[in-house]
Amino acid sequence: MLKRAVVTGASSGIGAATVRRLVEHGWRTVAVARRADRLAALAEETGAHPIVCDVTDEAQVAALAREVVDGGGADVLVNNAGGAIGVDSVESASNDDWRRMFEVNVIGLRTVTAALLPILRDAARNAPTGGGSRPAAGGGIDDAHGWASILNVTSTAGHAAYPGGGGYNAAKFAARAVTEVLRLELAGEPIRVMELAPGLVHTEEFTVNRLRGDASAAAATYENVTSLTAEEVAAVLVGALEQPPHVNQDLIVIRPVAQSSVFHTHRGPLEARA
Ligand SMILES: NC(=O)c1ccc[n+]([C@@H]2O[C@H](COP(=O)([O-])OP(=O)(O)OC[C@H]3O[C@@H](n4cnc5c(N)ncnc54)[C@H](OP(=O)(O)O)[C@@H]3O)[C@@H](O)[C@H]2O)c1
């Protein structure tokens, strides 16, 4: 097993926490995002290999793939780059906002996946798993080849629509559909395709970006509720990658207990009923 993971959207939030967690667990990582300064700081801290790349730019993604090969390939791709813009109704939304959400959450995910799939296949074809990473109970018929994994970070917004969700709901529903199609298309290959759909995660930039820089409105989203942290999501994500390689967790939904659905966020302390 190579244990070399490419993580997109690694300059903040869930992506940065995923890189940190992977490195702590002995993985080599490639950290991908647009902001070079933040990637450089993460690289300095963790030893991750930073690659500046806009996932919506096909030439930059092709260059990313070449650099991943030059650095020794990869057996894991975490498609995490994404985000929301606005909370406008379908009627009042801007098509430009919708296009940007589709570009990063859907088309960027597809572009990176298509560019890195040959690299992941090389790992799945060539790298013997070895090292006890297969359980004896697995039967042993797949011991002669390696494995690879693709894990797409979608959202509970990809599973339930809500007013004002518009473009983000549509983009994450689409990202979820792409994940399911890919799993079917890769059937018969030793490549896992997994989806992680988080609910409310208190990351520093996601809601500020969504609310177009309104930091106080963004802060109100997390007021009086114990949300998930990026580190908690990363722990679950890395846990899925570290399952025996034939174990494909198709869909992992992770929410704070205080959020029982996209419509039900309990604010204030949780209390056991008498
Ligand atoms: N926070 C939540 O409540 C929540 C809930 C469910 C799902 N999610 C999803 O989880 C993922 C991470 O969210 P987060 O909360 O960690 O958000 P975040 O802190 O805003 O991180 C988004 C990351 O994506 C990168 N990115 C954005 N556009 C990009 C592009 N065109 N090319 C390359 N990188 C790009 C950003 O880096 P640069 O700006 O440097 O490029 C940043 O590193 C997203 O897909 C989001 O939709 C978040």
Coordinates of C-alpha atoms and ligand atoms in Angstrom, one line a residue:
M1 CA 0.0 0.0 0.0
L2 CA 1.5 3.4 -1.0
K3 CA -0.4 5.3 1.7
R4 CA -0.1 8.5 -0.3
A5 CA -3.2 10.6 -0.4
V6 CA -4.2 13.6 -2.5
V7 CA -6.6 15.9 -0.7
T8 CA -8.3 18.8 -2.5
G9 CA -9.5 21.9 -0.6
A10 CA -6.6 21.4 1.8
S11 CA -5.9 25.1 2.6
S12 CA -8.6 25.3 5.4
G13 CA -11.4 23.5 7.3
I14 CA -12.1 19.8 6.7
G15 CA -9.3 19.4 4.0
A16 CA -6.6 20.9 6.2
A17 CA -7.7 18.8 9.2
T18 CA -7.7 15.7 6.9
V19 CA -4.1 16.3 5.9
R20 CA -3.1 16.7 9.5
R21 CA -4.9 13.5 10.6
L22 CA -3.4 11.5 7.7
V23 CA 0.1 12.7 8.4
E24 CA -0.4 11.8 12.1
H25 CA -1.4 8.3 11.0
G26 CA 1.7 7.9 8.8
W27 CA 0.4 8.8 5.4
R28 CA 2.2 10.9 2.8
T29 CA -0.1 13.6 1.6
V30 CA -0.5 16.0 -1.3
A31 CA -2.4 19.1 -0.3
V32 CA -4.2 20.9 -3.1
A33 CA -5.9 24.3 -3.1
R34 CA -5.6 27.7 -4.8
R35 CA -4.0 29.7 -1.9
A36 CA -0.3 29.1 -2.0
D37 CA 0.5 30.9 1.3
R38 CA -1.9 28.7 3.3
L39 CA -0.7 25.5 1.6
A40 CA 2.9 26.5 2.3
A41 CA 2.1 26.9 6.0
L42 CA 0.4 23.5 6.1
A43 CA 3.3 22.0 4.3
E44 CA 5.8 23.5 6.8
E45 CA 3.7 22.2 9.7
T46 CA 2.9 18.7 8.4
G47 CA 5.4 17.8 5.6
A48 CA 2.6 17.6 3.1
H49 CA 3.5 18.2 -0.5
P50 CA 1.7 21.4 -1.5
I51 CA 0.3 21.8 -5.0
V52 CA -1.4 25.0 -6.0
C53 CA -4.3 24.2 -8.3
D54 CA -7.7 25.5 -9.1
V55 CA -9.8 22.3 -9.6
T56 CA -12.0 24.1 -12.0
D57 CA -9.1 24.7 -14.4
E58 CA -8.4 21.7 -16.6
A59 CA -4.8 22.7 -17.5
Q60 CA -4.0 23.2 -13.8
V61 CA -5.5 19.8 -13.0
A62 CA -3.5 18.1 -15.7
A63 CA -0.4 19.7 -14.2
L64 CA -1.5 18.5 -10.7
A65 CA -1.7 14.9 -12.1
R66 CA 1.8 15.2 -13.6
E67 CA 3.2 16.4 -10.3
V68 CA 1.5 13.6 -8.3
V69 CA 3.1 11.1 -10.7
D70 CA 6.5 12.7 -10.3
G71 CA 6.2 12.5 -6.5
G72 CA 5.5 8.8 -6.6
G73 CA 1.8 8.4 -7.4
A74 CA -1.1 8.0 -5.0
D75 CA -3.6 5.4 -3.9
V76 CA -6.1 7.7 -2.3
L77 CA -8.0 10.8 -3.6
V78 CA -10.1 12.9 -1.3
N79 CA -12.3 15.3 -3.3
N80 CA -13.1 17.8 -0.7
A81 CA -12.8 21.2 -2.5
G82 CA -16.2 22.8 -2.6
G83 CA -18.5 25.3 -1.0
A84 CA -21.7 27.3 -1.1
I85 CA -22.5 30.7 -2.4
G86 CA -25.6 32.5 -1.1
V87 CA -28.9 31.4 0.4
D88 CA -31.0 32.9 -2.3
S89 CA -34.3 31.4 -3.5
V90 CA -34.5 29.6 -6.8
E91 CA -36.5 32.6 -8.1
S92 CA -34.0 35.2 -7.0
A93 CA -30.6 33.4 -7.3
S94 CA -27.8 34.5 -9.7
N95 CA -26.8 32.1 -12.4
D96 CA -23.2 33.1 -11.9
D97 CA -23.4 31.9 -8.3
W98 CA -24.9 28.6 -9.4
R99 CA -22.3 28.2 -12.1
R100 CA -19.5 28.7 -9.6
M101 CA -21.0 26.2 -7.2
F102 CA -21.4 23.6 -10.0
E103 CA -17.8 24.3 -11.3
V104 CA -16.2 23.6 -8.0
N105 CA -18.5 21.0 -6.3
V106 CA -19.3 18.9 -9.4
I107 CA -17.2 19.7 -12.5
G108 CA -14.0 20.2 -10.4
L109 CA -14.6 16.9 -8.7
R110 CA -15.1 15.1 -12.0
T111 CA -12.0 16.8 -13.6
V112 CA -9.7 15.8 -10.7
T113 CA -11.1 12.3 -10.5
A114 CA -10.7 11.7 -14.3
A115 CA -7.1 13.1 -14.2
L116 CA -6.1 11.0 -11.2
L117 CA -7.9 7.8 -12.0
P118 CA -5.0 6.4 -14.1
I119 CA -2.6 7.1 -11.2
L120 CA -4.9 5.4 -8.7
R121 CA -5.3 2.5 -11.1
D122 CA -1.5 2.1 -11.3
A123 CA -1.5 1.8 -7.5
A124 CA -4.3 -0.6 -7.5
R125 CA -2.6 -2.7 -10.3
N126 CA 0.9 -2.7 -9.0
A127 CA 1.4 -2.0 -5.3
P128 CA 1.0 -5.2 -3.4
T129 CA -1.1 -4.6 -0.3
G130 CA 1.2 -6.5 2.1
G131 CA 1.8 -5.5 5.7
G132 CA -1.2 -7.1 7.1
S133 CA -3.6 -4.5 5.7
R134 CA -5.9 -7.3 4.5
P135 CA -7.8 -9.3 7.1
A136 CA -7.3 -13.1 7.0
A137 CA -11.1 -13.4 6.7
G138 CA -11.0 -11.7 3.3
G139 CA -10.3 -15.0 1.6
G140 CA -7.0 -14.0 0.0
I141 CA -8.1 -14.0 -3.6
D142 CA -7.1 -10.3 -3.9
D143 CA -3.8 -10.4 -2.2
A144 CA -1.7 -10.1 -5.4
H145 CA -2.6 -6.5 -6.3
G146 CA -2.9 -3.1 -4.6
W147 CA -6.0 -1.0 -3.9
A148 CA -7.1 2.5 -4.3
S149 CA -9.8 4.8 -2.8
I150 CA -11.8 7.8 -3.9
L151 CA -13.7 9.6 -1.2
N152 CA -15.9 12.5 -2.1
V153 CA -17.0 15.0 0.5
T154 CA -20.6 16.0 -0.3
S155 CA -23.0 17.2 2.3
T156 CA -26.3 16.5 4.0
A157 CA -27.4 19.3 1.5
G158 CA -26.9 16.6 -1.1
H159 CA -29.5 14.4 0.5
A160 CA -32.2 16.9 1.6
A161 CA -33.3 20.1 -0.1
Y162 CA -34.1 23.2 2.0
P163 CA -35.4 26.7 1.2
G164 CA -32.4 28.9 0.2
G165 CA -30.4 25.7 -0.5
G166 CA -31.0 26.1 -4.3
G167 CA -27.7 26.0 -6.1
Y168 CA -25.8 24.3 -3.2
N169 CA -28.4 21.6 -2.9
A170 CA -28.4 21.0 -6.6
A171 CA -24.6 20.9 -6.8
K172 CA -24.2 18.5 -3.9
F173 CA -27.1 16.3 -5.1
A174 CA -25.1 16.2 -8.4
A175 CA -21.8 15.4 -6.6
R176 CA -23.6 12.5 -4.8
A177 CA -24.9 11.2 -8.2
V178 CA -21.5 11.4 -9.7
T179 CA -20.1 9.4 -6.8
E180 CA -22.8 6.7 -7.3
V181 CA -22.2 6.5 -11.1
L182 CA -18.5 6.2 -10.6
R183 CA -18.9 3.3 -8.2
L184 CA -20.9 1.5 -10.8
E185 CA -18.5 2.3 -13.6
L186 CA -15.5 1.1 -11.6
A187 CA -17.2 -2.2 -10.6
G188 CA -14.8 -5.1 -10.8
E189 CA -11.7 -2.9 -10.1
P190 CA -10.0 -2.8 -6.7
I191 CA -11.0 0.8 -6.2
R192 CA -13.3 2.0 -3.5
V193 CA -15.7 4.9 -4.1
M194 CA -17.0 6.5 -0.9
E195 CA -19.2 9.5 0.0
L196 CA -18.9 11.4 3.2
A197 CA -21.9 13.7 3.8
P198 CA -21.4 16.1 6.7
G199 CA -24.1 18.2 8.4
L200 CA -23.2 21.3 10.4
V201 CA -19.5 21.7 10.7
H202 CA -18.0 24.8 12.3
T203 CA -15.2 25.7 10.0
E204 CA -13.7 29.1 9.8
E205 CA -14.5 30.0 6.2
F206 CA -17.4 27.9 4.8
T207 CA -20.3 30.0 6.1
V208 CA -18.5 33.3 5.9
N209 CA -18.0 32.5 2.2
R210 CA -21.6 31.4 1.8
L211 CA -22.9 34.6 3.4
R212 CA -20.6 36.7 1.2
G213 CA -18.2 37.8 4.0
D214 CA -20.8 38.6 6.6
A215 CA -18.9 37.2 9.6
S216 CA -21.5 38.1 12.3
A217 CA -24.3 36.4 10.4
A218 CA -22.0 33.4 9.9
A219 CA -21.2 33.3 13.6
A220 CA -24.9 33.2 14.4
T221 CA -25.2 29.9 12.5
Y222 CA -23.1 28.2 15.1
E223 CA -24.5 30.0 18.2
N224 CA -25.8 27.9 21.0
V225 CA -25.2 24.6 19.2
T226 CA -22.5 22.1 19.5
S227 CA -21.5 21.6 15.9
L228 CA -19.0 19.2 14.5
T229 CA -15.4 20.4 14.2
A230 CA -13.3 19.8 11.1
E231 CA -11.1 17.5 13.2
E232 CA -14.1 15.3 14.1
V233 CA -15.1 15.0 10.4
A234 CA -11.4 14.3 9.5
A235 CA -11.3 11.5 12.1
V236 CA -14.3 9.8 10.5
L237 CA -13.0 10.3 7.0
V238 CA -9.6 8.9 7.8
G239 CA -11.2 6.0 9.7
A240 CA -13.1 5.1 6.5
L241 CA -9.9 5.1 4.5
E242 CA -8.2 3.0 7.1
Q243 CA -10.8 0.2 7.0
P244 CA -9.5 -3.0 5.3
P245 CA -9.3 -2.0 1.6
H246 CA -12.1 -4.2 0.4
V247 CA -14.5 -2.5 2.9
N248 CA -16.3 0.2 0.9
Q249 CA -18.4 2.5 3.1
D250 CA -20.6 3.7 0.3
L251 CA -22.2 6.6 2.3
I252 CA -21.2 8.1 5.6
V253 CA -23.5 10.7 7.0
I254 CA -22.2 12.6 10.0
R255 CA -24.1 15.3 11.9
P256 CA -23.9 16.8 15.4
V257 CA -26.5 15.2 17.8
A258 CA -28.1 18.6 18.0
Q259 CA -28.9 18.5 14.3
S260 CA -31.4 15.8 13.7
S261 CA -32.1 16.9 10.1
V262 CA -31.3 19.9 7.9
F263 CA -34.5 21.4 9.3
H264 CA -34.0 20.6 13.0
T265 CA -31.1 22.2 14.8
H266 CA -31.5 22.2 18.5
R267 CA -30.1 25.4 20.1
G268 CA -29.2 25.4 23.8
P269 CA -28.1 22.5 25.9
L270 CA -29.2 19.0 25.1
E271 CA -31.2 17.5 28.0
A272 CA -32.2 13.9 28.6
R273 CA -36.0 13.8 29.2
A274 CA -37.3 12.7 32.6
Ligands
LIG1 N1 -18.7 23.4 6.8 C1 -19.8 22.7 6.7 O1 -20.7 22.9 7.4 C2 -19.9 21.6 5.6 C3 -21.0 20.8 5.7 C4 -21.1 19.8 4.7 C5 -20.2 19.7 3.7 N2 -19.2 20.6 3.6 C6 -18.3 20.4 2.4 O2 -17.0 20.1 2.9 C7 -16.0 20.6 2.1 C8 -15.0 21.4 2.9 O3 -15.8 22.4 3.6 P1 -15.1 23.3 4.7 O4 -16.2 23.6 5.7 O5 -13.8 22.7 5.1 O6 -15.0 24.6 3.8 P2 -13.8 25.7 3.7 O7 -13.0 25.8 4.9 O8 -14.4 26.9 3.0 O9 -12.8 24.9 2.6 C9 -13.0 24.8 1.3 C10 -11.7 24.4 0.6 O10 -11.9 24.3 -0.8 C11 -10.9 25.0 -1.4 N3 -11.4 25.4 -2.7 C12 -12.4 26.2 -3.0 N4 -12.5 26.3 -4.3 C13 -11.5 25.7 -4.9 C14 -11.0 25.5 -6.2 N5 -11.7 26.1 -7.3 N6 -9.9 24.8 -6.5 C15 -9.2 24.3 -5.4 N7 -9.6 24.4 -4.1 C16 -10.7 25.1 -3.9 C17 -10.5 26.2 -0.5 O11 -9.2 26.6 -0.7 P3 -8.7 27.8 -1.6 O12 -9.7 28.9 -1.4 O13 -7.4 28.1 -1.1 O14 -8.7 27.3 -3.0 C18 -10.6 25.5 0.8 O15 -9.4 24.8 1.1 C19 -16.7 21.4 1.0 O16 -16.9 20.5 -0.2 C20 -18.1 21.7 1.6 O17 -19.1 21.9 0.6 C21 -19.0 21.6 4.5

